[in-house]
Coordinates of N, CA and C in Angstrom, one line a residue:
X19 N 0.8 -1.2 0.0 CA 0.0 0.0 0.0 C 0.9 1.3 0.0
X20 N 1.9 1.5 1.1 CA 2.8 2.7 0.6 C 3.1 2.8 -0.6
X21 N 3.8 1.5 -1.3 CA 4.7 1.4 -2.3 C 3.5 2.2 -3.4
X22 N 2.4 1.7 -3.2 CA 1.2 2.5 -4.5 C 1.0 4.0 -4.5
X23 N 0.6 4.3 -2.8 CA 1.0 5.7 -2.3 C 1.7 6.3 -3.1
X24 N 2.8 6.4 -2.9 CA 4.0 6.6 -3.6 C 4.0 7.0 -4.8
X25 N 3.6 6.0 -5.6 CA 3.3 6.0 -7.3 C 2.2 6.7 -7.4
X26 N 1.4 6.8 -6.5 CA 0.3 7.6 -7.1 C 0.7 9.1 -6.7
X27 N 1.5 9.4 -5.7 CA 1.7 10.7 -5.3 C 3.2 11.4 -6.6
X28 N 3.9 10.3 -6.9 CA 4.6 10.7 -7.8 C 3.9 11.0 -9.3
X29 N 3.0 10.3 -9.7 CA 2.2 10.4 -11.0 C 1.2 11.8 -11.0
X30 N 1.0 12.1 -9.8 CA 0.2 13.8 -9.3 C 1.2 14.2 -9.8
X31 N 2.7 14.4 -9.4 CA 3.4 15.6 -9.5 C 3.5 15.6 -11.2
X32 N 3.9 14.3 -11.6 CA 4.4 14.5 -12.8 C 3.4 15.0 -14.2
X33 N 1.8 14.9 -13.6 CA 0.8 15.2 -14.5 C 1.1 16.9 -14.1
X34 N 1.3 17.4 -12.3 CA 1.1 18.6 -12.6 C 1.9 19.1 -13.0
X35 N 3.4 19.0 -13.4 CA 4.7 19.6 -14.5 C 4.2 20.0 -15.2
X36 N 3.9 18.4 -15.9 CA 3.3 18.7 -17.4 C 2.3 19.6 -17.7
X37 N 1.3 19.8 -16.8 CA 0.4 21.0 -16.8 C 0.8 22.2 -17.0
X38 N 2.1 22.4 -16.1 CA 2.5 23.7 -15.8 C 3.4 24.3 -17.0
X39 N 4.1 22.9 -17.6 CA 4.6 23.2 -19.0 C 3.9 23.9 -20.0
X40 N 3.3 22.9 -20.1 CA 2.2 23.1 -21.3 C 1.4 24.8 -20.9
X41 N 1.1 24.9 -19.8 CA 1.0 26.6 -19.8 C 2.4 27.5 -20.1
X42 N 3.2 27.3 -19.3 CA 4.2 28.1 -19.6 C 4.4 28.0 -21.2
X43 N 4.5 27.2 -22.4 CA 4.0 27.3 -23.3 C 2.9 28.3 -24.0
X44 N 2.7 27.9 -24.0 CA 0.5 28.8 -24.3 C 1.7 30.4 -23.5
X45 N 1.9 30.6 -22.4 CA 1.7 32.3 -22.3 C 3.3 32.8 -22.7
X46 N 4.2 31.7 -23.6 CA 4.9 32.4 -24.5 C 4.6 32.9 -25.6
X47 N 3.4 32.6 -25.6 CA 2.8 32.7 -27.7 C 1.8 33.7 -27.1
X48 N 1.7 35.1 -27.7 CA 0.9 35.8 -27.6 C -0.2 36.0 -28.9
X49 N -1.6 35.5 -28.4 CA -2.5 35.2 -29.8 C -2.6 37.0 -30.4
X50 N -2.7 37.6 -31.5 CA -3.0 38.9 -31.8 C -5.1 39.0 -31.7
X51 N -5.4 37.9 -32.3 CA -7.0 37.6 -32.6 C -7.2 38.0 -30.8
X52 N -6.9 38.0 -30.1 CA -7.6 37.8 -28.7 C -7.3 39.2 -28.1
X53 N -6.6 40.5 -28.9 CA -6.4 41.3 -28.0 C -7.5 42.1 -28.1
X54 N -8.1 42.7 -26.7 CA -9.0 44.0 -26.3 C -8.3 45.6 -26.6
X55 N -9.1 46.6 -27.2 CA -8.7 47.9 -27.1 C -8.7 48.7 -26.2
X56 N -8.2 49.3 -25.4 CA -7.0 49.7 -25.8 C -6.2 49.0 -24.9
X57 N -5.1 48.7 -25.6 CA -4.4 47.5 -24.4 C -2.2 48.2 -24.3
X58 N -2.3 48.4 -23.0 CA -1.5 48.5 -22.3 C -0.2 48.3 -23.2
X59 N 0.7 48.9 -23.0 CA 1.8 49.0 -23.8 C 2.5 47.9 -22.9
X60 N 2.6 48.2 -21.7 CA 3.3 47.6 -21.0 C 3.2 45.5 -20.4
X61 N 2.0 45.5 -21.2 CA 1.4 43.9 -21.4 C 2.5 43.6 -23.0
X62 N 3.4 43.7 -23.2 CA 3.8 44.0 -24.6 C 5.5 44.1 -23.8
X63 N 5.6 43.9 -22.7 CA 6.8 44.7 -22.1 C 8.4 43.3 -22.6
X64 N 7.7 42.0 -22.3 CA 8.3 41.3 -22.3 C 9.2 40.4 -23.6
X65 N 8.2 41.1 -24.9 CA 8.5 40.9 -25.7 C 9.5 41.9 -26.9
X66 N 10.3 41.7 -27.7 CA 10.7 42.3 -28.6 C 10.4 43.6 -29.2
X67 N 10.4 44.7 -28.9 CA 9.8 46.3 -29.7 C 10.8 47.1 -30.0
X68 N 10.8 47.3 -31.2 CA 11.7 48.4 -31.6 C 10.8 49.7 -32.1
X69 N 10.8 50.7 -31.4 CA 10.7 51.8 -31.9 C 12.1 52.9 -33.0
X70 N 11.8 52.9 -33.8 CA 12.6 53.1 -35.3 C 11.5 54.6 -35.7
X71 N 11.4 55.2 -34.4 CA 10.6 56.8 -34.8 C 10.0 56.8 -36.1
X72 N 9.0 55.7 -35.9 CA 8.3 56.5 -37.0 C 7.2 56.4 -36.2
X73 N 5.8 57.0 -37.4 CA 4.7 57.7 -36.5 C 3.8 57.2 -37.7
X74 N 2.6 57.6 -36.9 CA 1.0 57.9 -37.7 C 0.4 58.2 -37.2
X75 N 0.2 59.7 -37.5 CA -0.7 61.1 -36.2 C 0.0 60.9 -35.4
X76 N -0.4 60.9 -34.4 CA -0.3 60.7 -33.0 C 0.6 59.7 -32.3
X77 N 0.7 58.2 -33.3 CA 0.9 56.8 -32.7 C 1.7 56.8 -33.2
X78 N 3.0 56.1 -32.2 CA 3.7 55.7 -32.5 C 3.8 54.1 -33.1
X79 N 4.7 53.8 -34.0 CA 4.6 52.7 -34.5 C 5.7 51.9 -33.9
X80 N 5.2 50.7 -33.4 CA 6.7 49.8 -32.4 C 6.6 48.2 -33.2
X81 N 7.6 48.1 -33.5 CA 8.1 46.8 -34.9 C 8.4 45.8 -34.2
X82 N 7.9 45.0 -34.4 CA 8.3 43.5 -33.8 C 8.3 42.7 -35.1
X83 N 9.6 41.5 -34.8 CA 9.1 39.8 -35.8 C 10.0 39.1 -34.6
X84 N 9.2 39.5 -33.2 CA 9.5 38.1 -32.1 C 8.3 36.9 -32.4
X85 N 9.2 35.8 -32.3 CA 8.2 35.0 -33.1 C 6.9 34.5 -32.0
X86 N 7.2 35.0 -30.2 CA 6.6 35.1 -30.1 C 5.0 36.0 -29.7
X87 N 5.0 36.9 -30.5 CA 4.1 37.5 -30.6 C 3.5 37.6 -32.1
X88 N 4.2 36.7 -33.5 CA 4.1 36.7 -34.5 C 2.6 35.1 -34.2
X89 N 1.8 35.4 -33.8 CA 1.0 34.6 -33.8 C -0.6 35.3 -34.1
X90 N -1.4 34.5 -34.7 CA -2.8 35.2 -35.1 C -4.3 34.1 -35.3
X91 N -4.8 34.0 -34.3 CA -6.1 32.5 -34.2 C -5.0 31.3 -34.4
X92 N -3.9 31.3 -33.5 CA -3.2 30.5 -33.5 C -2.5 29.6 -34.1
X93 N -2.5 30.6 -35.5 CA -1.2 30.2 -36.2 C -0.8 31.1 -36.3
X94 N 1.0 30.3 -36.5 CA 1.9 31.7 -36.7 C 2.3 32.2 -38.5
X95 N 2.9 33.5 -38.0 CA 2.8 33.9 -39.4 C 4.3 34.6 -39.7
X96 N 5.1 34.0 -38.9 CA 6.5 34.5 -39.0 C 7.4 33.8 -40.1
X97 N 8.0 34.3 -40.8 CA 8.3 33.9 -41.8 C 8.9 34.7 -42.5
X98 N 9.8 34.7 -43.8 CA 10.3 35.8 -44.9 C 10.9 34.5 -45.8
X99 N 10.4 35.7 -46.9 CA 10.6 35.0 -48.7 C 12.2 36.0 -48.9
X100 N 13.0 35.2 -49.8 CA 14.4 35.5 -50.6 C 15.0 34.8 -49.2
X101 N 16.1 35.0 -49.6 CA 17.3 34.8 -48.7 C 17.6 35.6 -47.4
X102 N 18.7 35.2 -46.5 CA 18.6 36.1 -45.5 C 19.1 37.4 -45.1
X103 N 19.9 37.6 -46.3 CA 20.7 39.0 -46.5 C 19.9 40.0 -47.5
X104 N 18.8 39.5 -48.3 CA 17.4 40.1 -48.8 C 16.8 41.3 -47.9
X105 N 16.4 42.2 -48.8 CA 15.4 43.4 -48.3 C 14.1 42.9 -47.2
X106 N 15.0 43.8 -45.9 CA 14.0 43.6 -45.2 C 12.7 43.7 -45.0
X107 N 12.5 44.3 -46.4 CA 11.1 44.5 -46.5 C 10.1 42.6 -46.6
X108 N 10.8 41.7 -47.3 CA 10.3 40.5 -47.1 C 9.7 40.0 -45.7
X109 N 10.5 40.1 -45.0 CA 10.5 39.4 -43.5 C 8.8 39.7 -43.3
X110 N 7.8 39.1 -42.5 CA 6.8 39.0 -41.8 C 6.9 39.9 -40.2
X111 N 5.9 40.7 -40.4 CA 6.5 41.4 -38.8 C 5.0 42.2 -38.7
X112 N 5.1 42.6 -37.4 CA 3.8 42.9 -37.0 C 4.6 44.9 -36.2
X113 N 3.2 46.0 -36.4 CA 3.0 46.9 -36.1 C 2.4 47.3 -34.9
X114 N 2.8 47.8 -34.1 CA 1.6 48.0 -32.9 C 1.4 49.7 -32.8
X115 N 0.3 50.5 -32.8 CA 0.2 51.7 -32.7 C -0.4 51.9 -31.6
X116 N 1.1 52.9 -30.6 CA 0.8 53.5 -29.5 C 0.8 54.8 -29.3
X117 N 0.2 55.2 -28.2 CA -0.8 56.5 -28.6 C 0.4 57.3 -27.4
X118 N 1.2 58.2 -27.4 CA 2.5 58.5 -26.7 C 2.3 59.4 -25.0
X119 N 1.4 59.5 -25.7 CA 0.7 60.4 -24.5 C 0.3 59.3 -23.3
X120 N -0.9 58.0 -23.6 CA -1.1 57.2 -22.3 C -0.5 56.2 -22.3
X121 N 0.4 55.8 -23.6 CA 1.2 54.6 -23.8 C 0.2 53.0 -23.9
X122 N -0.9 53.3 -24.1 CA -1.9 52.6 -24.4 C -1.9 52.2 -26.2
X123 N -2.1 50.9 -26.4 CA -2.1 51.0 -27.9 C -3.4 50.8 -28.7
X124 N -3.8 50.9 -29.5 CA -5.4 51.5 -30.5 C -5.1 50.7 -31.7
X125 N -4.3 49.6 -32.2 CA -4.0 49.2 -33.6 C -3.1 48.7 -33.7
X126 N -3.2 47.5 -34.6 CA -1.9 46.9 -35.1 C -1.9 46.8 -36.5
X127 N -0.7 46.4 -37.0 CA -0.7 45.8 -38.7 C 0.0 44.4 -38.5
X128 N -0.6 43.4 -39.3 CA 0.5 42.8 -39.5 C 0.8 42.9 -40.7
X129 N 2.2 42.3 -41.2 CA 2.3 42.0 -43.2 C 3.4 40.8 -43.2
X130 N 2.8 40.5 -43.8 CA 3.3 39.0 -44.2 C 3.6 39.2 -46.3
X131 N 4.9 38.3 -46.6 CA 5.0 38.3 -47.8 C 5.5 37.2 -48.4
X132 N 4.8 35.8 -47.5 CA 5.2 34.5 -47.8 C 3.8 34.1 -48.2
X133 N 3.5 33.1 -48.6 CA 2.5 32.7 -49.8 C 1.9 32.2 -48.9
X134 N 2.2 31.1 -47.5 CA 1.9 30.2 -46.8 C 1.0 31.3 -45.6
X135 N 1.7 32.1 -45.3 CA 1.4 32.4 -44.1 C 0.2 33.9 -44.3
X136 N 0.4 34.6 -45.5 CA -0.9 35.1 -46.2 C -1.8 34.7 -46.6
X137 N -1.8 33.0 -46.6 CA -3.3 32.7 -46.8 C -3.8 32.2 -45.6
X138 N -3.3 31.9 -44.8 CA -3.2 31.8 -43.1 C -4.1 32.7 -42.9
X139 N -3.7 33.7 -43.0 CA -4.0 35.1 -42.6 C -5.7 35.3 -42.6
X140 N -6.0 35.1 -43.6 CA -6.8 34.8 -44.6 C -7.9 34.2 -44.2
X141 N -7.5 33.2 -44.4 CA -8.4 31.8 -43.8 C -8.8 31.8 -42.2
X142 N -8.1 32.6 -41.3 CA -8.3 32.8 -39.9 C -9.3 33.9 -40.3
X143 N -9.2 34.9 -40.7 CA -10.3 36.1 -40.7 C -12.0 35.3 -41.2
X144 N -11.3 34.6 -41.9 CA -12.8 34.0 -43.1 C -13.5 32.9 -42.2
X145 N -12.4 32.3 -41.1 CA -13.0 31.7 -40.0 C -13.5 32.4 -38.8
X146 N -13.0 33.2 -38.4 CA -14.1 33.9 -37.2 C -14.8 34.9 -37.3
X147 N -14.9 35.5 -38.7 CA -15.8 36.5 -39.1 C -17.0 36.2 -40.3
X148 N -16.3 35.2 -41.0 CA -17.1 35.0 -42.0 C -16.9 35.9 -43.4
X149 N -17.9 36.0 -43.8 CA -17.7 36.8 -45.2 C -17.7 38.4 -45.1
X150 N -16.7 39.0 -45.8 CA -16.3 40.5 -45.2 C -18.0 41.5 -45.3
X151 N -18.0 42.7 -45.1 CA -18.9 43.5 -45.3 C -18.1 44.1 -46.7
X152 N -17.4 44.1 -46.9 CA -16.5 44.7 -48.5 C -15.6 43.6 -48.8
X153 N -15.8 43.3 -50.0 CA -14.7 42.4 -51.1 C -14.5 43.4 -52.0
X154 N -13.4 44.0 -52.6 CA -13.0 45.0 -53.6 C -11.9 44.4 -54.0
X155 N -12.1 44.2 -56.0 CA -11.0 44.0 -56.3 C -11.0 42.4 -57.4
X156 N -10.3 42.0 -58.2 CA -10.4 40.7 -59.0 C -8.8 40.2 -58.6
X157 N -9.3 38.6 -58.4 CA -8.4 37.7 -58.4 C -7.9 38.2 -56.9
X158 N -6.7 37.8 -57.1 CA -6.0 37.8 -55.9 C -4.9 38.9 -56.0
X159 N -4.6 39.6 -57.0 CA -3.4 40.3 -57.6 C -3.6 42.0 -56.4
X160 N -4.9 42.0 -56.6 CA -5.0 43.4 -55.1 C -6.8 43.5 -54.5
X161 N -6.8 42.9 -53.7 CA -8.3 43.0 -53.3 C -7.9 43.1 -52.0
X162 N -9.3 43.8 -51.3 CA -9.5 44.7 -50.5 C -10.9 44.3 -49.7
X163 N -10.4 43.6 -48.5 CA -11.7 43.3 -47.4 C -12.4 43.6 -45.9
X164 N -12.9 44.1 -45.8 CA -13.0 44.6 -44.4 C -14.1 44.0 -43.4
X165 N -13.8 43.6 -42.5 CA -15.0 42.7 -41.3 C -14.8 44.0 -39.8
X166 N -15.9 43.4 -39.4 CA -15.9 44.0 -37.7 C -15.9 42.8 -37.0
X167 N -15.6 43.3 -36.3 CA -15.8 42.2 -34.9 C -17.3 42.0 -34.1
X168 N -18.3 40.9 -33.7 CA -19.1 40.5 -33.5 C -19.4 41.7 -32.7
X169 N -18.7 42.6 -32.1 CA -19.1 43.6 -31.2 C -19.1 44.8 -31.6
X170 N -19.0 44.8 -32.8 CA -18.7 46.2 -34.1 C -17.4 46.9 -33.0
X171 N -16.9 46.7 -32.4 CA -16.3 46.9 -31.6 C -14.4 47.7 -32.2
X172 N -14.5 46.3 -33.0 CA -12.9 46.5 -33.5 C -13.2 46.5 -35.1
X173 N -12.2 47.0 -36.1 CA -12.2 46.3 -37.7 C -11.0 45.8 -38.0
X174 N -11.0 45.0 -39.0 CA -10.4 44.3 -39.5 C -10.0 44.5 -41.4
X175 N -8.8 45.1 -41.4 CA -8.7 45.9 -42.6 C -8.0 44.4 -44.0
X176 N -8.1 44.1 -44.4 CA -7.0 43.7 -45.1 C -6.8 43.4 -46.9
X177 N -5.7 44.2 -46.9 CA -4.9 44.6 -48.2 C -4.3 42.8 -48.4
X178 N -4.8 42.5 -49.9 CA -4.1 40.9 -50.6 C -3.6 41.5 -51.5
X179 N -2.3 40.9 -51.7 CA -2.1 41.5 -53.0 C -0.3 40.1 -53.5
X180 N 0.2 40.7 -54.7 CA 1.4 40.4 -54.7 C 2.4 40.9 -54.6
X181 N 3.5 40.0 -53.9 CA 5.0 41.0 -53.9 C 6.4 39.9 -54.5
X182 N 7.2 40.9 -54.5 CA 8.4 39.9 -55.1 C 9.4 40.4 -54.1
X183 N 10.7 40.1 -53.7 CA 11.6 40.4 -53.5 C 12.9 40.6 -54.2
X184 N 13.8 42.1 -54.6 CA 14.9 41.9 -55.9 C 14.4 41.4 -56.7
X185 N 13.2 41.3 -57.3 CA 12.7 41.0 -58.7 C 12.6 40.0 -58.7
X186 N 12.5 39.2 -57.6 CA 12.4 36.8 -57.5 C 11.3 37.0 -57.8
X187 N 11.0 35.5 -57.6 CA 9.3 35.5 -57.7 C 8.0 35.6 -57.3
X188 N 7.1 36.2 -57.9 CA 6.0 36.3 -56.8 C 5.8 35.7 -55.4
X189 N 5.3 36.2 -54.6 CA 4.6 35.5 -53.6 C 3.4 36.0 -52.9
X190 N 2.3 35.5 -52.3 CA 1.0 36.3 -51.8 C 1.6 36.7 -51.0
X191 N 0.9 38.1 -50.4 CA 1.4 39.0 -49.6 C -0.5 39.8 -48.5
X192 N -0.3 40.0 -47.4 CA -0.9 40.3 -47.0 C -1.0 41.4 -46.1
X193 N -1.7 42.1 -45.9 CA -1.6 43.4 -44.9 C -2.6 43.7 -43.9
X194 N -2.4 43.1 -42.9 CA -3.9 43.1 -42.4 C -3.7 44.3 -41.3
X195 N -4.8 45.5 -41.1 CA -4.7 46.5 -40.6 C -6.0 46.2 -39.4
X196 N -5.8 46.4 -37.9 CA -6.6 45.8 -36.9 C -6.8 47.3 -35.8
X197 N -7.9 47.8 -35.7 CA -8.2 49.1 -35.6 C -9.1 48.9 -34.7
X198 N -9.0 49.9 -33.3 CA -10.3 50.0 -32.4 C -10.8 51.2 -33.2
X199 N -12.3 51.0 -33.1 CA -13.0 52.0 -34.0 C -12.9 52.7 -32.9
X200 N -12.9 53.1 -32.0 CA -13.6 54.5 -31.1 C -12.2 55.3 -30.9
X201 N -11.1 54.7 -31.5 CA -9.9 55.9 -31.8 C -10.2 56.0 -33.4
X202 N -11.0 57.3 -33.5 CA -11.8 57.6 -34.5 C -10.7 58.1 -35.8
X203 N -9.6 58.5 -35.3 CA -8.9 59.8 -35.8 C -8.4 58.5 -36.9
X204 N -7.6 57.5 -35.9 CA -6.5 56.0 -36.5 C -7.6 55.0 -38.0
X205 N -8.7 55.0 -37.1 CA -10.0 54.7 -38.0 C -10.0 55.0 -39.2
X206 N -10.6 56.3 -39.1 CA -10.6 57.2 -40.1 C -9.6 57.0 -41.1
X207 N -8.4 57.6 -40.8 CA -7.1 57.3 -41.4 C -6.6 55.8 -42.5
X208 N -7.2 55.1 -41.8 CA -6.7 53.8 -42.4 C -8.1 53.5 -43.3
X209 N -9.1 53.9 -43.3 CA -10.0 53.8 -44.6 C -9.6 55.3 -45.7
X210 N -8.3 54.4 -46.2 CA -8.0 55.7 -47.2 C -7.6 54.5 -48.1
X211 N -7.1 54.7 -49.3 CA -6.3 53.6 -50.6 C -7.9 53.0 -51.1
X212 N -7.7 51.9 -51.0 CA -8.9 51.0 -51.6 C -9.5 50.6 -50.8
X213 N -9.5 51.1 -49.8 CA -10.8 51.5 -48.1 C -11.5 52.3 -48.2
X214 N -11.0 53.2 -49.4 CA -12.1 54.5 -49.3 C -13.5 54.3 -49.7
X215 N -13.7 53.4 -50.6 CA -15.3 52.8 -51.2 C -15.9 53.1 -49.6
X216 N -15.3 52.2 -48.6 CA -16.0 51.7 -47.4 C -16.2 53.1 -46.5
X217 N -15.2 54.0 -46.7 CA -15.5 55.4 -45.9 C -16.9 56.0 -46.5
X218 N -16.7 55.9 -48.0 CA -17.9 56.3 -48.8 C -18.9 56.1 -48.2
X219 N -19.2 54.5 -48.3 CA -20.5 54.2 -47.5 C -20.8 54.5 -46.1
X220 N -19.7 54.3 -45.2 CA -20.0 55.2 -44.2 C -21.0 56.5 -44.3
X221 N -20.4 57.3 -44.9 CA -20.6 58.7 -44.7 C -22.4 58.7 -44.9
X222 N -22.6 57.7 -46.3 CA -23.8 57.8 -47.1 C -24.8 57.1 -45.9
X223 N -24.0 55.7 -45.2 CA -25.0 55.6 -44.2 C -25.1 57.0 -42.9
X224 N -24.6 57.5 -42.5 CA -25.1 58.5 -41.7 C -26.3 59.2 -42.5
X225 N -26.9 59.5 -43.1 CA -28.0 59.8 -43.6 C -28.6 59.2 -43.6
X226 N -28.8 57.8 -43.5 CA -30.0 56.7 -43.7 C -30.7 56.7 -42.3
X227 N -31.5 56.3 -42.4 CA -32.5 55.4 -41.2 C -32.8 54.5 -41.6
X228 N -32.4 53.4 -40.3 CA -33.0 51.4 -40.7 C -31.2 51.0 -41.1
X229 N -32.1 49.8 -41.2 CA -30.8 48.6 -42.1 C -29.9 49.3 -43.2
X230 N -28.8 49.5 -43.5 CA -28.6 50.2 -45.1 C -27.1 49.6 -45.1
X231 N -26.8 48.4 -46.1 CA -25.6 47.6 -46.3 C -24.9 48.4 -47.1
X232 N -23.8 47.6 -47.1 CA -22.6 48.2 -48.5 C -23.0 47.7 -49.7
X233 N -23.8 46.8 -49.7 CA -24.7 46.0 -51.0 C -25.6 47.2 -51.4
X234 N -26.5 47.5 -50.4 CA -27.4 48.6 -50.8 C -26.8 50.1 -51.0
X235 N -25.9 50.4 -50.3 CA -25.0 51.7 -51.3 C -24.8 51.2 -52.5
X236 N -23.7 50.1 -52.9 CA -23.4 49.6 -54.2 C -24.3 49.9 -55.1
X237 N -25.9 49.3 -54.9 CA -27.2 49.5 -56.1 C -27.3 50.7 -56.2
X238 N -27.2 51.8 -54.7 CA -27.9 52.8 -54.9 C -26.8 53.8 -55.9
X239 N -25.5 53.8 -55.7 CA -24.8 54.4 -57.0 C -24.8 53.9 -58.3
X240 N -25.0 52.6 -58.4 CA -25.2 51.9 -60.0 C -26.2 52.4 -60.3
X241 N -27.2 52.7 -59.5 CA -28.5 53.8 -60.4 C -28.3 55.2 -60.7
X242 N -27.0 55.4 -59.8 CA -26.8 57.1 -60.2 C -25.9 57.0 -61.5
X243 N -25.5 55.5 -61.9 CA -24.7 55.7 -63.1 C -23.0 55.5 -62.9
X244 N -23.2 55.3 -61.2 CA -21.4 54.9 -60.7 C -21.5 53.7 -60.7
X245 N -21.0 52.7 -61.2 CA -20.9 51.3 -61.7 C -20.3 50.8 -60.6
X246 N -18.8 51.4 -60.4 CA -17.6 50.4 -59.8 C -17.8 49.9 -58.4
X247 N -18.9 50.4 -57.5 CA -19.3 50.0 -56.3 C -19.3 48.6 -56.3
X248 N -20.0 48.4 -57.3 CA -21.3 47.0 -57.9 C -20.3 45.7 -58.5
X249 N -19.8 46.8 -59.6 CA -19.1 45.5 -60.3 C -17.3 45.3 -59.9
X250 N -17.1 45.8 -59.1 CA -16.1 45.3 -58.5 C -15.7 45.0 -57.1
X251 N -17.2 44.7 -56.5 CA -17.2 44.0 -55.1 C -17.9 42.4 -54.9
X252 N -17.1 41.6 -54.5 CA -17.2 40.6 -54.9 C -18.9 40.1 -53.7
X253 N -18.5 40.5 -52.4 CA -19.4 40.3 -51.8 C -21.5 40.1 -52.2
X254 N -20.9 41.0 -53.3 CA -22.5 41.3 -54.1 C -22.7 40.3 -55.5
X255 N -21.6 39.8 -56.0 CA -22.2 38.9 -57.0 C -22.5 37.1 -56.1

């Protein structure tokens, strides 16, 4: 009976290691899908940030490709296309925008320019959101999609498109822009390029009352004779 004791008090400890591993694990990998707005610069402390002074408005932009925080609905997206002495523009790396004044951050980017880890990208959005409120764009060469979060809470910007490195070969490329809407100014801002359709509607819905989609802007300019709403959003055919 001791001798079982024993084995059973040793088999407790060894299941709880393993427990403890397997966490310490999980809270090296920071998921990006799971962060709240506005979140603390300083939850961010332990990890890799280079501030390289650059800006947008207000926000400072702080560059990471620690691989762990290069994670997104739990896959990772770290990676770079060409070789390793290649333009660092290939490399996969993620943006955080901090606001300098509370040191609180309101947005990230990531961009990825590996084939694998841009359709990743991709395929995570298309899984927890579903089908965008905007598809702009043919094929895969530059389209343009935008989701909210179940809580309209946050948006979800993202630029497909292709890139090469030194003139190599293509590879998919992705840009996903991740925005708390109630930092209105950063918002704003980032519905500019081939986001602007979506500001459009915006504006056109503040005048409505009721239900009024980006499908029903699209018709309602194809009657004024503006086509491109209609026939270049995929969401509507």
């Amino acid at each position: 009976m001791k001798r079982t004791g024993k084995s059973l008090k040793r088999n407790f400890i060894l299941i709880l290691l393993i427990f403890m591993g397997l966490q310490s694990c999980d809270a090296q990998n920071y998921d990006l899908a799971n962060i709240k707005f506005p979140l603390l610069k300083s939850s961010l402390a332990k990890y890799k940030l280079a501030d390289n002074n650059l800006a947008e408005l207000h926000y400072a932009l702080l560059k990471s490709t620690d691989p762990g925080l290069m994670r997104f609905n739990k896959e990772s997206f770290a990676g770079q296309t060409g070789g390793e002495y290649d333009n660092i523009a290939g490399k996969n790396v993620v943006y955080f925008f901090n606001d300098a004044k509370t040191n609180k951050i309101y947005g990230f980017n990531i961009e990825t320019y590996t084939t694998p880890e841009s359709r990743k990208l991709l395929k995570s959005l298309e899984t927890l959101f579903g089908k965008p409120l905007m598809d702009q764009g043919k094929g895969d060469r530059h389209r343009f999609r935008i989701w909210d979060s179940p809580d309209k809470k946050t948006a979800y910007l993202l630029e497909y498109g292709l890139f090469s490195v030194n003139s190599g070969p293509k590879t998919e490329s992705a840009k996903l822009m991740v925005v708390d809407k109630s930092a209105n100014d950063l918002y704003t801002f980032r519905l500019g390029g081939g986001f602007m359709y979506y500001k459009n509607y915006l504006r056109a819905k503040e005048k409505k009352t009721g239900k009024y989609t980006f499908k029903d802007f699209a018709k309602e300019k194809n009657e004024e004779g503006i086509d491109y709403y209609l026939k270049n959003d995929n969401t509507i055919k």
